[in-house]
Coordinates of C-alpha atoms in Angstrom, one line a residue:
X1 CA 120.4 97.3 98.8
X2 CA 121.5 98.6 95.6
X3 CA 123.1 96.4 93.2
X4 CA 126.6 95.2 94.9
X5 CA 125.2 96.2 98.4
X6 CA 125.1 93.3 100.7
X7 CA 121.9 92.8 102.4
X8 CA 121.5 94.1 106.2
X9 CA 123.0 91.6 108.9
X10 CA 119.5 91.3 110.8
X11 CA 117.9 90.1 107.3
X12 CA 120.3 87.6 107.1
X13 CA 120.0 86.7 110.6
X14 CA 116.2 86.4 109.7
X15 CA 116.3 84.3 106.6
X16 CA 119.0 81.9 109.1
X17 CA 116.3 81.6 111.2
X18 CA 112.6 81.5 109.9
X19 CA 111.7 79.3 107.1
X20 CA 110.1 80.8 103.8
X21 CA 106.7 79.2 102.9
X22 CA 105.5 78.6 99.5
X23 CA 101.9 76.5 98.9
X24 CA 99.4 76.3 96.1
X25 CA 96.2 77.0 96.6
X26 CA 94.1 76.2 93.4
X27 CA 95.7 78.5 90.8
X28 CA 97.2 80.8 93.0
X29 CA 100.8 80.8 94.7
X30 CA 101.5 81.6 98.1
X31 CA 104.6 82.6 100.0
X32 CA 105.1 83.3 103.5
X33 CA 106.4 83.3 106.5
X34 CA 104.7 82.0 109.4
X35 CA 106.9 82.5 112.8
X36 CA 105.8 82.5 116.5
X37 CA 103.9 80.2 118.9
X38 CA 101.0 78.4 117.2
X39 CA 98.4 78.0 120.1
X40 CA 98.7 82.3 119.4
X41 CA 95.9 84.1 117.1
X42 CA 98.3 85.7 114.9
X43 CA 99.1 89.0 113.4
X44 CA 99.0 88.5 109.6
X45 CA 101.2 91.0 107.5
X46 CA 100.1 92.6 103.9
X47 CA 102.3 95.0 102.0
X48 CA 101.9 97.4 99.6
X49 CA 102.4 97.4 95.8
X50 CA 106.1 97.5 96.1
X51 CA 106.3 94.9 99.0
X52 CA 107.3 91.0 99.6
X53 CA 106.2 89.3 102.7
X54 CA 109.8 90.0 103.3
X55 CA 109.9 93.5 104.4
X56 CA 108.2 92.5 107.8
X57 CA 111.2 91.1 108.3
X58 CA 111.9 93.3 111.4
X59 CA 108.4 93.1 113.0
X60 CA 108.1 89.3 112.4
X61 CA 112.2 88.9 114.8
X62 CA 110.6 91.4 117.3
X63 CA 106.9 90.6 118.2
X64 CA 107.9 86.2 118.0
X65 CA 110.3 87.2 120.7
X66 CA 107.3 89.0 123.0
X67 CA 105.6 85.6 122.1
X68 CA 103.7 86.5 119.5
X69 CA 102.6 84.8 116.2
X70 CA 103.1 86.8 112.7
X71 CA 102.3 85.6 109.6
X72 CA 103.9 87.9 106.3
X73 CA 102.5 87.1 103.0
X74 CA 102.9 87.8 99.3
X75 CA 100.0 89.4 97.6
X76 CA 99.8 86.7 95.2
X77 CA 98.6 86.6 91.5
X78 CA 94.9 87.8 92.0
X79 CA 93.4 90.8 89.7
X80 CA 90.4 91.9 91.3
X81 CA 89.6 92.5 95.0
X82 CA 86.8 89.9 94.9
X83 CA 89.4 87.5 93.6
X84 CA 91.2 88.9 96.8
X85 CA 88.8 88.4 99.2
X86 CA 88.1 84.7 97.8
X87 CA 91.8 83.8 97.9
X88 CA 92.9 85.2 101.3
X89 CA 90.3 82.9 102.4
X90 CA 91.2 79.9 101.1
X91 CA 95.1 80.7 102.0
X92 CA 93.7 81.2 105.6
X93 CA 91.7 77.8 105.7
X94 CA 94.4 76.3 104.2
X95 CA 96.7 77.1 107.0
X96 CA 94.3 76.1 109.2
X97 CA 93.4 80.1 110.7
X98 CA 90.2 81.3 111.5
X99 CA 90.4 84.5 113.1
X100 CA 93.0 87.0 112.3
X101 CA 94.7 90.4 113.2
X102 CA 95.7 92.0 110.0
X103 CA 98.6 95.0 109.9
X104 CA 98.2 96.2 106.4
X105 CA 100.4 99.2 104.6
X106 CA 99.2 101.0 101.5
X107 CA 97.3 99.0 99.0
X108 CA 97.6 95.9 102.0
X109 CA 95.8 98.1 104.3
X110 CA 92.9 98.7 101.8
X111 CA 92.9 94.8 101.3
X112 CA 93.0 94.4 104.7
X113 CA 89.6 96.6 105.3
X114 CA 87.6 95.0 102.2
X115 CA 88.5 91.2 103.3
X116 CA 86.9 92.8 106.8
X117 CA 84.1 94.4 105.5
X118 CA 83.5 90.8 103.3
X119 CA 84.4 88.1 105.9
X120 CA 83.5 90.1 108.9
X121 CA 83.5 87.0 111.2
X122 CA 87.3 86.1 110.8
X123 CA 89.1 89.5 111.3
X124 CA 89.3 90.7 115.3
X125 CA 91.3 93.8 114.6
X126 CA 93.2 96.0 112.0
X127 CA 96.3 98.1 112.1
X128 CA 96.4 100.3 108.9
X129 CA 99.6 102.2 108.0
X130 CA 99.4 104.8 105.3
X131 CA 96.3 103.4 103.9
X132 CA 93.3 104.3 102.1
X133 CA 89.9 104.3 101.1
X134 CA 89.2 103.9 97.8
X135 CA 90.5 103.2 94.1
X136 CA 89.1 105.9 92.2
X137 CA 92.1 108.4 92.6
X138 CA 94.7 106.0 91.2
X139 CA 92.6 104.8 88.5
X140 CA 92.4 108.2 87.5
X141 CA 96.3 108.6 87.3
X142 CA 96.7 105.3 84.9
X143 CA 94.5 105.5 82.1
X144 CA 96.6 102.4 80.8
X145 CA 95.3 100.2 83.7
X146 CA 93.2 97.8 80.6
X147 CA 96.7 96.9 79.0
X148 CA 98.6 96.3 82.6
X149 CA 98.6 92.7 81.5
X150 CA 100.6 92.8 78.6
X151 CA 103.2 96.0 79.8
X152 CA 106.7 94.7 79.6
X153 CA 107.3 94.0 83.0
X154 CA 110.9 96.8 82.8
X155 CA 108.0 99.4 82.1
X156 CA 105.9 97.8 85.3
X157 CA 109.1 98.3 87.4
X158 CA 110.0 101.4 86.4
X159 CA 106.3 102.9 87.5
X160 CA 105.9 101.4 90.3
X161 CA 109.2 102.9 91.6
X162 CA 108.4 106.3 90.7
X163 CA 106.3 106.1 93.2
X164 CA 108.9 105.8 95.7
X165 CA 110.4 109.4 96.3
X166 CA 114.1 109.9 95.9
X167 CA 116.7 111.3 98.2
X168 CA 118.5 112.6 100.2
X169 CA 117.1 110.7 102.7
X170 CA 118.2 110.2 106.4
X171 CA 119.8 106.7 106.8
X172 CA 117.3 104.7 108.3
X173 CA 114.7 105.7 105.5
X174 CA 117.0 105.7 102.5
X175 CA 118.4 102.1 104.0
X176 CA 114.6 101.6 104.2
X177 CA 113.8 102.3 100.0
X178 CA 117.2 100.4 99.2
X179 CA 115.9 96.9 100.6
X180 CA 112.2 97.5 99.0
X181 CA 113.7 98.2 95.8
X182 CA 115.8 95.1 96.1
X183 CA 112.3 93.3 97.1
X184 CA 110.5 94.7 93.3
X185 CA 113.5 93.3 91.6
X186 CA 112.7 89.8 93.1
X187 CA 109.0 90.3 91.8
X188 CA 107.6 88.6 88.5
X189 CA 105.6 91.1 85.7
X190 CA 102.2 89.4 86.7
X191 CA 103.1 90.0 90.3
X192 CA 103.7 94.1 90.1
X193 CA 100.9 94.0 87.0
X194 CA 98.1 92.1 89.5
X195 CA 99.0 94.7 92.3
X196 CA 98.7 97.8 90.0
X197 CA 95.6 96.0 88.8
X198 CA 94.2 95.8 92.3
X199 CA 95.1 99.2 93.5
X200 CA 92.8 100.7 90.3
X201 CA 90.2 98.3 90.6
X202 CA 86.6 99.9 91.2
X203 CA 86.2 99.5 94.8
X204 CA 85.6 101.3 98.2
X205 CA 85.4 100.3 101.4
X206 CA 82.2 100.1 103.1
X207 CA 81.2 99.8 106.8
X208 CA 83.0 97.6 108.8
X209 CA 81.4 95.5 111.3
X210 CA 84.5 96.2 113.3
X211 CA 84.0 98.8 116.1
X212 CA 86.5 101.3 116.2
X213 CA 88.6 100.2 119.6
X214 CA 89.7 97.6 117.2
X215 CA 91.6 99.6 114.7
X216 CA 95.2 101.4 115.3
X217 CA 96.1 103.7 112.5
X218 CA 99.5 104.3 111.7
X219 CA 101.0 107.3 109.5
X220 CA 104.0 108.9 108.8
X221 CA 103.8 112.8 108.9
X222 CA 106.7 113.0 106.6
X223 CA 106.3 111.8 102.6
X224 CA 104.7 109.2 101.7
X225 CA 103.4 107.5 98.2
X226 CA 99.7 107.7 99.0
X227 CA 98.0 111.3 99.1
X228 CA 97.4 112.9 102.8
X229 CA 94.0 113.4 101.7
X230 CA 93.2 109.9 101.5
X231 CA 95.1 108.6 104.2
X232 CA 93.2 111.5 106.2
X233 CA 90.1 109.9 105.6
X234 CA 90.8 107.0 107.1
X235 CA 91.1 108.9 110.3
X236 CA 87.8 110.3 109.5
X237 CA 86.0 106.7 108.5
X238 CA 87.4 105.4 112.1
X239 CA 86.8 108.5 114.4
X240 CA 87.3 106.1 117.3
X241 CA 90.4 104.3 116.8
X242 CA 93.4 104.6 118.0
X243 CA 95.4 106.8 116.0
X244 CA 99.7 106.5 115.8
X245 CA 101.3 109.4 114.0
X246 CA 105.2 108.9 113.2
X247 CA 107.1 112.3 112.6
X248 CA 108.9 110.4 109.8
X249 CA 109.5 107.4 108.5
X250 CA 108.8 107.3 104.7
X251 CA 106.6 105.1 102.7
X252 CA 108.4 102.3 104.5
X253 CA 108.1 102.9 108.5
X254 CA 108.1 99.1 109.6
X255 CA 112.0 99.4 108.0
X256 CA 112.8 102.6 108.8
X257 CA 111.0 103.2 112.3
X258 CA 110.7 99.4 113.3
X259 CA 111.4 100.1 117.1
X260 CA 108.0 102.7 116.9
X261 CA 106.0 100.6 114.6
X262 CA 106.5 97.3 116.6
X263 CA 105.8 99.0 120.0
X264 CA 102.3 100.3 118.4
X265 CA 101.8 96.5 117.2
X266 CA 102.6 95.5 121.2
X267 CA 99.9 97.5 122.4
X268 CA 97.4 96.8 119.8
X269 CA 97.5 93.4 120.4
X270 CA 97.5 93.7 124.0
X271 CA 94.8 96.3 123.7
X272 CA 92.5 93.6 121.4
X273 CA 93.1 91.2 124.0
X274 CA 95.8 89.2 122.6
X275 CA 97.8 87.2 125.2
X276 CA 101.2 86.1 124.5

């Protein structure tokens, strides 16, 4: 959606129908959308760097139709991943959820496996898309990460959508990069500087007391933002899970490939026992 573009019919169709959330939660923000039947264990949503919890938009209109509850969330304000794993707690107490399924892309994938590996007895399942491992790569590429607090937030904007290749694209994935580029604009300068913050702070994932049937990987085998080699290692680190491969898609395949990504999403659910 670039600037004079009107936004796609079926995301106004969304916004017409599901309600946006926003609660504090001590000294953090949060904003969601929470759609689907309640009595359900529900699918929570985290995006990347780029992303707003509105770019589920497609899998959140599908999988409520099936019956199924999904939650999307803003990343909010947090600048460490133990201020993550702290926060996404109290946000899911606060909502009154106690176990979740988590469907995280990029740096929401690699949140999604630390608040696993941290609060191991409120996540049943993952489904990582185009995830990763560790920090220590990125942190590498942005020396400038100790001044990310005070970067004018045009600079902020303007790296984080470097990151986002360029056409030509097809026009289901350049559709796919106009809408998330619509979704930065919406986003403050501590919002993109938390998120770079959190994708170069120190950190790996560790063991997961998760066995492996519960984890559906999901990747694109065209382009995307984060290195094969890491995403590859996830395959590695979860030799037994069930793994999706996309023959395109982008950085953004819930957009771009929503029909293949919410059918993977059916049958992990169904596969981790969750009845609609």
């Amino acid at each position: 959606m670039k600037s004079g573009v009107s936004p796609p019919g079926d995301y106004v169709n969304f916004k017409s129908k599901v309600p946006l959330h926003k609660i504090p939660i001590g000294s953090k923000h949060w904003r969601y959308y929470d759609f689907g039947p309640k009595m359900v264990p529900p699918l929570i949503c985290l995006p990347g760097i780029t992303g707003t919890a509105d770019v589920y938009y497609k899998q959140i209109m599908a999988l409520s139709t099936k019956g199924y509850r999904v939650i999307s969330v803003d990343i909010p304000c947090v600048w460490n991943n133990n201020e993550w794993v702290q926060a996404f707690e109290k946000f899911l107490d606060a909502i009154d959820v106690h176990h979740v399924h988590i469907y995280g892309t990029a740096l929401g994938g690699f949140l999604a496996q630390l608040f696993a590996q941290h609060r191991p007895h409120r996540v049943k399942s993952l489904v990582l898309s185009n995830a990763y491992l560790e920090t220590k790569t990125f942190s590498a590429a942005m020396p400038w990460a100790p001044i990310v607090r005070w970067t004018p937030s045009f600079m902020l904007k303007r790296y984080v959508l470097t990151g986002i290749r360029d056409g030509p694209h097809e026009p289901f994935i350049a559709d796919s990069v106009d809408f998330v580029v619509s979704q930065v604009e919406t986003l403050s300068k501590d919002d993109l500087a938390s998120r770079l913050s959190l994708s170069v702070d120190a950190a790996s994932v560790g063991r997961l007391p998760l066995s492996d049937s519960s984890i559906t990987i999901i990747n694109t085998n065209d382009f995307c933002g984060i290195p094969q080699e890491m995403r590859d290692e996830v395959g590695k680190r979860y030799p037994g899970g069930r793994q999706a491969h996309l023959k395109s898609g982008g950085d953004f395949p819930f957009l771009s490939r929503a029909d293949e990504v919410n059918l993977h999403l059916l049958l992990h659910l169904r596969r981790v026992g969750v009845e609609a």
